[in-house]
Amino acid sequence: MTGTASPIAACRFAEPARFGLIPGPTPFLPAPALAAALGGPRLWIKRDDLIPFGFGGNKIRGLDLMLADAVTSGANALVTGAGPLSNHVRSTAAAAARAGMRMVAVYWGRAPAELQGNHLLSVLWGAEVRFTDDNDRSSVDPELAAAAARLAGEGARPYVIPRGGASTLGVIAHALAVRETLDQARAAGARPDAVVVAVGSGGTLAGWILGSQLFCAPWRVEGVTVSRPAAEARARVAELAADAAAALGVPAPVTADEVVVHDGFIGDGYGRPSEAGAEALRLAARAEGVLLDPTYTAKALAGYRALVAAGRFRGDREALFLHTGGEPSVFVRPEAVR
Ligand SMILES: *Cc1c(COP(=O)(O)O)cnc(C)c1O
């Protein structure tokens, strides 16, 4: 029975321990007014933005497993980094507070004049914040190692989470979210043919692809990139999915060519609101009272909207949009709302 991704094989993987940041399934809700406004298939939204911890969002899923791993390995401090608007760093700071651990956050660039958004929340949750004074994102990486060495020198036992949080445990956490969603879809009588998700580091899409295969989901999963070119995102997603599959002892679910990532919705760049994204953000707000974020979910919905208009989902009866969180950025990017 080895060498297949059957549900029987799926029962045999060792499920990683959870710390307990997430008390239950996140809401799986219909969005009829938004579906009508978009003119596409019946639409459902999976509300990972409503995870009731640390302002929610997809990063909490991975952190729930990483925090358990950190505790098991005897760590008493977390170290991670990204940009100052990062949802991942903010979520990690909340997780560290919850576990009674120290937390060092390394941000690229210079300290902004004002403390706001996710940066503000990270400080509120007790993160010791450092800036690299270098706008190159990779300037964070050597500083993570340096921060860990410094903590160890002070007698702490640091656990380093890679920049942006894309790790094997993070991918596995999203694969397990598929099982949760399948149960909810069944109970709601929902039958999505397609799942649409924003792609940043690619860990969420990788997990959803892996989980959809592991648990025999009847849908295909499509990403909308908000940061890297689609070709780079596809390769990264395939690699992340393969690494997580290997950790679970199941076959790699996809090649890079099989990963679906749509391009054309980044706008002026990662983290900069786009006009199409702002329209999508307002549309979801007014149709459903749902708040998207300008960096990820608004651009993903803009992608879904354009693809619906182009006929991409024409044969589909139902679609599922993943709301992956990120709302603190709305308060830092008022131009995305006006
Ligand atoms: C990080 C993030 C994403 C993208 O997830 P990846 O796993 O990095 O691709 C999407 N939405 C929000 C709100 C995020 O913070």
Coordinates of N, CA and C in Angstrom, one line a residue, residues 86-251:
S86 N 4.2 42.6 8.4 CA 4.0 41.1 8.3 C 2.9 40.6 9.3
N87 N 2.0 39.8 8.7 CA 1.0 39.1 9.5 C 1.7 37.9 10.3
H88 N 2.7 37.3 9.6 CA 3.4 36.2 10.2 C 4.1 36.6 11.5
V89 N 4.8 37.7 11.5 CA 5.5 38.2 12.7 C 4.5 38.5 13.8
R90 N 3.5 39.2 13.4 CA 2.4 39.6 14.4 C 1.8 38.3 15.1
S91 N 1.5 37.3 14.3 CA 1.0 36.1 14.8 C 1.9 35.4 15.7
T92 N 3.2 35.4 15.3 CA 4.2 34.7 16.1 C 4.4 35.4 17.4
A93 N 4.3 36.7 17.4 CA 4.4 37.5 18.7 C 3.3 37.1 19.6
A94 N 2.1 37.0 19.1 CA 1.0 36.6 19.9 C 1.2 35.2 20.5
A95 N 1.7 34.3 19.6 CA 1.9 32.9 20.0 C 2.9 32.8 21.1
A96 N 4.0 33.6 21.0 CA 5.0 33.6 22.0 C 4.5 34.1 23.4
A97 N 3.6 35.2 23.3 CA 3.0 35.7 24.5 C 2.2 34.6 25.2
R98 N 1.4 33.9 24.3 CA 0.5 32.9 24.9 C 1.3 31.7 25.6
A99 N 2.5 31.4 25.0 CA 3.3 30.3 25.5 C 4.2 30.8 26.6
G100 N 4.2 32.1 26.9 CA 5.1 32.6 27.9 C 6.6 32.6 27.5
M101 N 6.8 32.8 26.2 CA 8.1 32.7 25.6 C 8.6 34.1 25.3
R102 N 9.9 34.4 25.3 CA 10.4 35.6 24.7 C 10.3 35.5 23.2
M103 N 10.3 36.7 22.5 CA 10.1 36.7 21.1 C 11.0 37.8 20.5
V104 N 11.8 37.5 19.5 CA 12.6 38.5 18.8 C 12.1 38.5 17.4
A105 N 11.7 39.7 16.9 CA 11.2 40.0 15.6 C 12.3 40.8 14.8
V106 N 12.7 40.2 13.6 CA 13.6 41.0 12.8 C 12.9 41.5 11.6
Y107 N 12.9 42.8 11.4 CA 12.2 43.4 10.2 C 13.2 43.9 9.2
W108 N 12.9 43.7 8.0 CA 13.8 44.4 7.0 C 13.5 45.9 6.9
G109 N 14.4 46.7 6.4 CA 14.2 48.1 6.3 C 14.5 48.9 7.6
R110 N 14.1 50.1 7.5 CA 14.3 51.0 8.7 C 13.0 51.1 9.5
A111 N 13.2 51.4 10.8 CA 12.0 51.6 11.7 C 11.1 52.7 11.2
P112 N 9.8 52.5 10.9 CA 9.0 53.6 10.5 C 8.8 54.6 11.6
A113 N 8.4 55.9 11.2 CA 8.2 56.9 12.1 C 7.1 56.6 13.1
E114 N 6.0 56.0 12.6 CA 4.9 55.7 13.4 C 4.7 54.2 13.7
L115 N 4.3 53.9 14.9 CA 4.1 52.5 15.2 C 2.6 52.2 14.9
Q116 N 2.4 51.3 13.9 CA 1.0 51.0 13.5 C 0.8 49.6 12.9
G117 N -0.4 49.2 12.7 CA -0.7 47.9 12.1 C -0.1 46.7 12.8
N118 N 0.4 45.8 12.0 CA 1.0 44.6 12.6 C 2.2 44.8 13.5
H119 N 3.0 45.8 13.1 CA 4.2 46.2 13.9 C 3.7 46.6 15.3
L120 N 2.7 47.4 15.4 CA 2.2 47.9 16.6 C 1.7 46.6 17.5
L121 N 1.0 45.7 16.8 CA 0.5 44.6 17.6 C 1.7 43.7 18.1
S122 N 2.7 43.5 17.2 CA 3.8 42.7 17.6 C 4.5 43.3 18.9
V123 N 4.6 44.6 18.9 CA 5.2 45.3 20.0 C 4.3 45.1 21.3
L124 N 3.0 45.3 21.0 CA 2.1 45.1 22.1 C 2.2 43.8 22.8
W125 N 2.4 42.7 21.9 CA 2.4 41.4 22.4 C 3.8 41.0 23.0
G126 N 4.7 42.0 23.0 CA 6.0 41.8 23.7 C 7.2 41.4 22.9
A127 N 7.1 41.5 21.6 CA 8.2 41.2 20.7 C 9.3 42.2 20.9
E128 N 10.6 41.7 21.0 CA 11.7 42.6 21.0 C 12.1 42.8 19.5
V129 N 11.9 44.0 19.0 CA 11.9 44.3 17.6 C 13.3 44.8 17.1
R130 N 13.8 44.3 16.0 CA 15.0 44.9 15.4 C 14.8 45.1 13.9
F131 N 15.4 46.1 13.4 CA 15.3 46.4 12.0 C 16.7 46.2 11.4
T132 N 16.7 45.7 10.1 CA 18.0 45.4 9.5 C 18.6 46.7 8.8
D133 N 17.8 47.7 8.7 CA 18.2 49.0 8.0 C 18.6 48.7 6.5
D134 N 18.0 47.7 6.0 CA 18.4 47.3 4.6 C 17.0 46.8 4.0
N135 N 16.7 47.4 2.8 CA 15.4 47.0 2.3 C 15.3 45.7 1.6
D136 N 16.5 45.1 1.4 CA 16.5 43.7 0.8 C 15.9 42.7 1.8
R137 N 14.9 42.0 1.4 CA 14.2 41.1 2.3 C 15.1 40.0 2.9
S138 N 16.1 39.6 2.1 CA 16.9 38.5 2.5 C 17.9 39.0 3.6
S139 N 17.9 40.4 3.9 CA 18.8 40.9 4.9 C 18.3 40.3 6.3
V140 N 17.1 39.8 6.3 CA 16.5 39.3 7.6 C 17.2 38.0 8.0
D141 N 17.6 37.2 7.0 CA 18.0 35.8 7.3 C 19.3 35.7 8.2
P142 N 20.4 36.4 7.9 CA 21.5 36.3 8.8 C 21.2 36.9 10.2
E143 N 20.3 37.9 10.2 CA 19.9 38.5 11.5 C 19.1 37.5 12.4
L144 N 18.4 36.6 11.7 CA 17.7 35.6 12.5 C 18.7 34.7 13.3
A145 N 19.7 34.2 12.5 CA 20.7 33.4 13.2 C 21.5 34.2 14.2
A146 N 21.8 35.5 14.0 CA 22.5 36.3 15.0 C 21.6 36.5 16.2
A147 N 20.3 36.7 16.0 CA 19.4 36.9 17.2 C 19.4 35.6 18.0
A148 N 19.3 34.5 17.3 CA 19.2 33.2 18.0 C 20.5 33.0 18.8
A149 N 21.7 33.3 18.2 CA 23.0 33.2 18.9 C 23.0 34.1 20.2
R150 N 22.5 35.3 20.0 CA 22.5 36.3 21.1 C 21.6 35.7 22.3
L151 N 20.4 35.2 21.9 CA 19.5 34.7 22.9 C 20.2 33.5 23.6
A152 N 20.8 32.6 22.9 CA 21.5 31.5 23.5 C 22.6 31.9 24.4
G153 N 23.3 33.0 24.0 CA 24.4 33.5 24.8 C 23.8 34.1 26.2
E154 N 22.6 34.5 26.2 CA 21.9 35.0 27.4 C 21.3 33.8 28.2
G155 N 21.5 32.6 27.7 CA 21.0 31.5 28.4 C 19.6 31.0 28.0
A156 N 19.0 31.7 27.0 CA 17.7 31.3 26.5 C 17.8 30.1 25.5
R157 N 16.7 29.4 25.2 CA 16.7 28.3 24.2 C 15.8 28.7 23.1
P158 N 16.4 29.4 22.0 CA 15.6 29.9 20.9 C 15.1 28.9 19.9
Y159 N 14.0 29.1 19.3 CA 13.4 28.3 18.3 C 13.2 29.3 17.1
V160 N 13.9 29.0 16.0 CA 13.9 29.9 14.8 C 12.9 29.5 13.8
I161 N 12.0 30.4 13.5 CA 11.0 30.1 12.4 C 11.4 30.9 11.2
P162 N 11.5 30.2 10.0 CA 12.1 30.9 8.9 C 11.3 32.2 8.5
R163 N 11.9 33.1 7.8 CA 11.3 34.3 7.3 C 10.0 34.0 6.7
G164 N 8.9 34.7 7.1 CA 7.6 34.6 6.4 C 6.9 33.4 7.0
G165 N 7.5 32.4 7.6 CA 6.8 31.3 8.3 C 6.6 30.1 7.4
A166 N 7.1 30.1 6.1 CA 6.8 29.0 5.3 C 7.7 27.8 5.7
S167 N 7.2 26.9 6.4 CA 8.0 25.7 6.8 C 7.1 24.5 6.6
T168 N 7.7 23.3 6.7 CA 7.0 22.1 6.5 C 5.8 21.9 7.4
L169 N 6.0 22.3 8.7 CA 4.9 22.2 9.6 C 3.7 23.2 9.2
G170 N 4.1 24.3 8.6 CA 3.1 25.3 8.2 C 2.3 24.7 7.0
V171 N 3.0 24.0 6.1 CA 2.3 23.4 5.0 C 1.4 22.3 5.5
I172 N 1.9 21.5 6.4 CA 1.1 20.4 6.9 C -0.2 20.9 7.6
A173 N -0.1 22.1 8.3 CA -1.2 22.7 9.0 C -2.3 23.0 8.0
H174 N -1.9 23.5 6.8 CA -2.9 23.8 5.8 C -3.5 22.6 5.2
A175 N -2.7 21.5 5.0 CA -3.2 20.3 4.5 C -4.3 19.8 5.5
L176 N -4.1 19.9 6.8 CA -5.1 19.5 7.7 C -6.4 20.4 7.7
A177 N -6.2 21.6 7.3 CA -7.3 22.5 7.2 C -8.3 22.0 6.1
V178 N -7.7 21.3 5.1 CA -8.6 20.7 4.0 C -9.6 19.7 4.6
R179 N -9.1 18.9 5.5 CA -10.0 17.9 6.2 C -11.1 18.6 6.9
E180 N -10.7 19.6 7.7 CA -11.7 20.4 8.4 C -12.8 20.9 7.4
T181 N -12.3 21.5 6.3 CA -13.2 22.1 5.4 C -14.1 21.1 4.6
L182 N -13.5 19.9 4.4 CA -14.4 18.9 3.7 C -15.5 18.5 4.6
D183 N -15.3 18.4 5.9 CA -16.3 18.0 6.8 C -17.4 19.1 6.8
Q184 N -16.9 20.4 6.8 CA -17.9 21.5 6.8 C -18.7 21.6 5.6
A185 N -18.0 21.3 4.4 CA -18.7 21.4 3.1 C -19.8 20.3 3.1
R186 N -19.5 19.2 3.6 CA -20.4 18.1 3.6 C -21.6 18.4 4.4
A187 N -21.4 19.0 5.6 CA -22.5 19.3 6.5 C -23.3 20.4 5.9
A188 N -22.7 21.4 5.2 CA -23.5 22.5 4.6 C -24.1 22.2 3.3
G189 N -23.8 21.0 2.8 CA -24.3 20.6 1.5 C -23.6 21.4 0.3
A190 N -22.4 21.8 0.6 CA -21.7 22.6 -0.4 C -20.8 21.6 -1.2
R191 N -20.7 21.9 -2.5 CA -19.8 21.1 -3.4 C -19.0 22.0 -4.3
P192 N -18.0 22.7 -3.7 CA -17.1 23.5 -4.5 C -16.3 22.7 -5.5
D193 N -16.3 23.2 -6.7 CA -15.4 22.6 -7.8 C -14.0 23.2 -7.8
A194 N -13.9 24.5 -7.3 CA -12.6 25.1 -7.3 C -12.4 25.9 -6.0
V195 N -11.2 25.9 -5.5 CA -10.8 26.7 -4.3 C -9.8 27.8 -4.8
V196 N -10.0 29.0 -4.3 CA -9.1 30.1 -4.7 C -8.5 30.7 -3.5
V197 N -7.1 30.9 -3.6 CA -6.4 31.3 -2.5 C -5.3 32.3 -2.9
A198 N -5.0 33.3 -2.1 CA -3.8 34.2 -2.3 C -2.5 33.4 -2.1
V199 N -1.5 33.8 -2.9 CA -0.2 33.1 -2.8 C 0.9 34.1 -2.5
G200 N 1.5 34.0 -1.3 CA 2.6 34.8 -1.0 C 3.9 33.9 -1.0
S201 N 4.2 33.4 0.1 CA 5.3 32.4 0.2 C 4.9 31.1 -0.5
G202 N 3.7 30.8 -0.6 CA 3.2 29.6 -1.3 C 2.8 28.4 -0.3
G203 N 3.1 28.6 1.0 CA 2.9 27.5 1.9 C 1.4 27.1 2.0
T204 N 0.5 28.1 1.9 CA -0.9 27.8 2.1 C -1.4 27.0 0.8
L205 N -1.1 27.5 -0.3 CA -1.5 26.8 -1.6 C -0.9 25.4 -1.6
A206 N 0.4 25.3 -1.2 CA 1.0 23.9 -1.1 C 0.3 23.0 -0.2
G207 N -0.1 23.5 1.0 CA -0.8 22.7 1.9 C -2.2 22.3 1.4
W208 N -2.9 23.2 0.8 CA -4.2 22.9 0.2 C -4.1 21.9 -0.9
I209 N -3.1 22.0 -1.7 CA -2.9 21.0 -2.8 C -2.7 19.6 -2.2
L210 N -1.7 19.6 -1.2 CA -1.4 18.3 -0.6 C -2.6 17.8 0.1
G211 N -3.3 18.6 0.9 CA -4.4 18.1 1.7 C -5.6 17.6 0.8
S212 N -5.8 18.3 -0.3 CA -6.8 18.0 -1.2 C -6.6 16.6 -1.8
Q213 N -5.3 16.3 -2.0 CA -5.0 15.0 -2.6 C -5.1 13.9 -1.5
L214 N -4.5 14.2 -0.3 CA -4.5 13.3 0.8 C -5.9 12.9 1.2
F215 N -6.8 13.8 1.3 CA -8.2 13.6 1.8 C -9.2 13.5 0.6
C216 N -8.7 13.3 -0.6 CA -9.6 13.0 -1.8 C -10.6 14.1 -1.9
A217 N -10.3 15.4 -1.8 CA -11.2 16.4 -2.0 C -11.7 16.5 -3.5
P218 N -13.0 16.8 -3.7 CA -13.5 16.8 -5.1 C -13.2 18.1 -5.8
W219 N -12.3 18.9 -5.4 CA -12.1 20.2 -6.0 C -10.7 20.4 -6.5
R220 N -10.5 21.4 -7.4 CA -9.1 21.8 -7.7 C -8.8 23.0 -7.0
V221 N -7.5 23.3 -6.8 CA -7.1 24.5 -6.0 C -6.3 25.4 -6.9
E222 N -6.6 26.7 -6.9 CA -6.0 27.7 -7.8 C -5.5 28.8 -6.9
G223 N -4.3 29.3 -7.2 CA -3.7 30.4 -6.5 C -3.7 31.7 -7.3
V224 N -3.7 32.8 -6.6 CA -3.5 34.1 -7.3 C -2.2 34.7 -6.6
T225 N -1.2 34.9 -7.4 CA 0.1 35.4 -6.7 C 0.0 36.9 -6.4
V226 N 0.5 37.3 -5.2 CA 0.4 38.7 -4.8 C 1.9 39.2 -4.6
S227 N 2.8 38.4 -4.9 CA 4.2 38.8 -4.6 C 5.2 38.4 -5.6
R228 N 5.4 37.1 -5.9 CA 6.4 36.7 -6.9 C 5.8 36.4 -8.2
P229 N 6.6 36.3 -9.3 CA 6.1 35.9 -10.6 C 5.5 34.5 -10.5
A230 N 4.5 34.2 -11.3 CA 3.7 33.0 -11.2 C 4.7 31.8 -11.4
A231 N 5.6 31.8 -12.3 CA 6.5 30.7 -12.6 C 7.3 30.3 -11.3
E232 N 7.8 31.4 -10.6 CA 8.6 31.2 -9.4 C 7.7 30.6 -8.3
A233 N 6.4 31.1 -8.2 CA 5.5 30.7 -7.2 C 5.2 29.2 -7.4
R234 N 4.9 28.8 -8.7 CA 4.6 27.4 -9.0 C 5.7 26.4 -8.5
A235 N 7.0 26.8 -8.8 CA 8.1 26.0 -8.5 C 8.2 25.9 -7.0
R236 N 8.0 27.0 -6.3 CA 8.1 27.0 -4.8 C 7.0 26.2 -4.2
V237 N 5.8 26.3 -4.7 CA 4.7 25.6 -4.2 C 4.9 24.1 -4.3
A238 N 5.4 23.7 -5.5 CA 5.6 22.2 -5.7 C 6.7 21.7 -4.7
E239 N 7.7 22.5 -4.5 CA 8.8 22.1 -3.6 C 8.3 22.0 -2.2
L240 N 7.6 23.1 -1.7 CA 7.0 23.1 -0.4 C 6.1 21.9 -0.1
A241 N 5.3 21.6 -1.2 CA 4.3 20.5 -1.0 C 5.1 19.1 -1.0
A242 N 6.1 19.0 -1.8 CA 6.9 17.8 -1.8 C 7.6 17.6 -0.5
D243 N 8.2 18.6 0.1 CA 8.8 18.5 1.4 C 7.9 18.1 2.5
A244 N 6.7 18.7 2.5 CA 5.7 18.3 3.5 C 5.2 16.9 3.3
A245 N 5.0 16.5 2.0 CA 4.6 15.1 1.7 C 5.7 14.1 2.2
A246 N 6.9 14.4 2.0 CA 8.0 13.6 2.4 C 8.0 13.4 3.9
A247 N 7.7 14.5 4.6 CA 7.7 14.5 6.1 C 6.5 13.6 6.6
L248 N 5.5 13.5 5.8 CA 4.3 12.7 6.2 C 4.5 11.3 5.7
G249 N 5.5 11.1 4.8 CA 5.6 9.7 4.2 C 4.7 9.4 3.1
V250 N 4.2 10.4 2.4 CA 3.3 10.2 1.3 C 4.0 10.8 0.0
P251 N 3.5 10.4 -1.2 CA 4.2 10.9 -2.4 C 3.9 12.4 -2.6

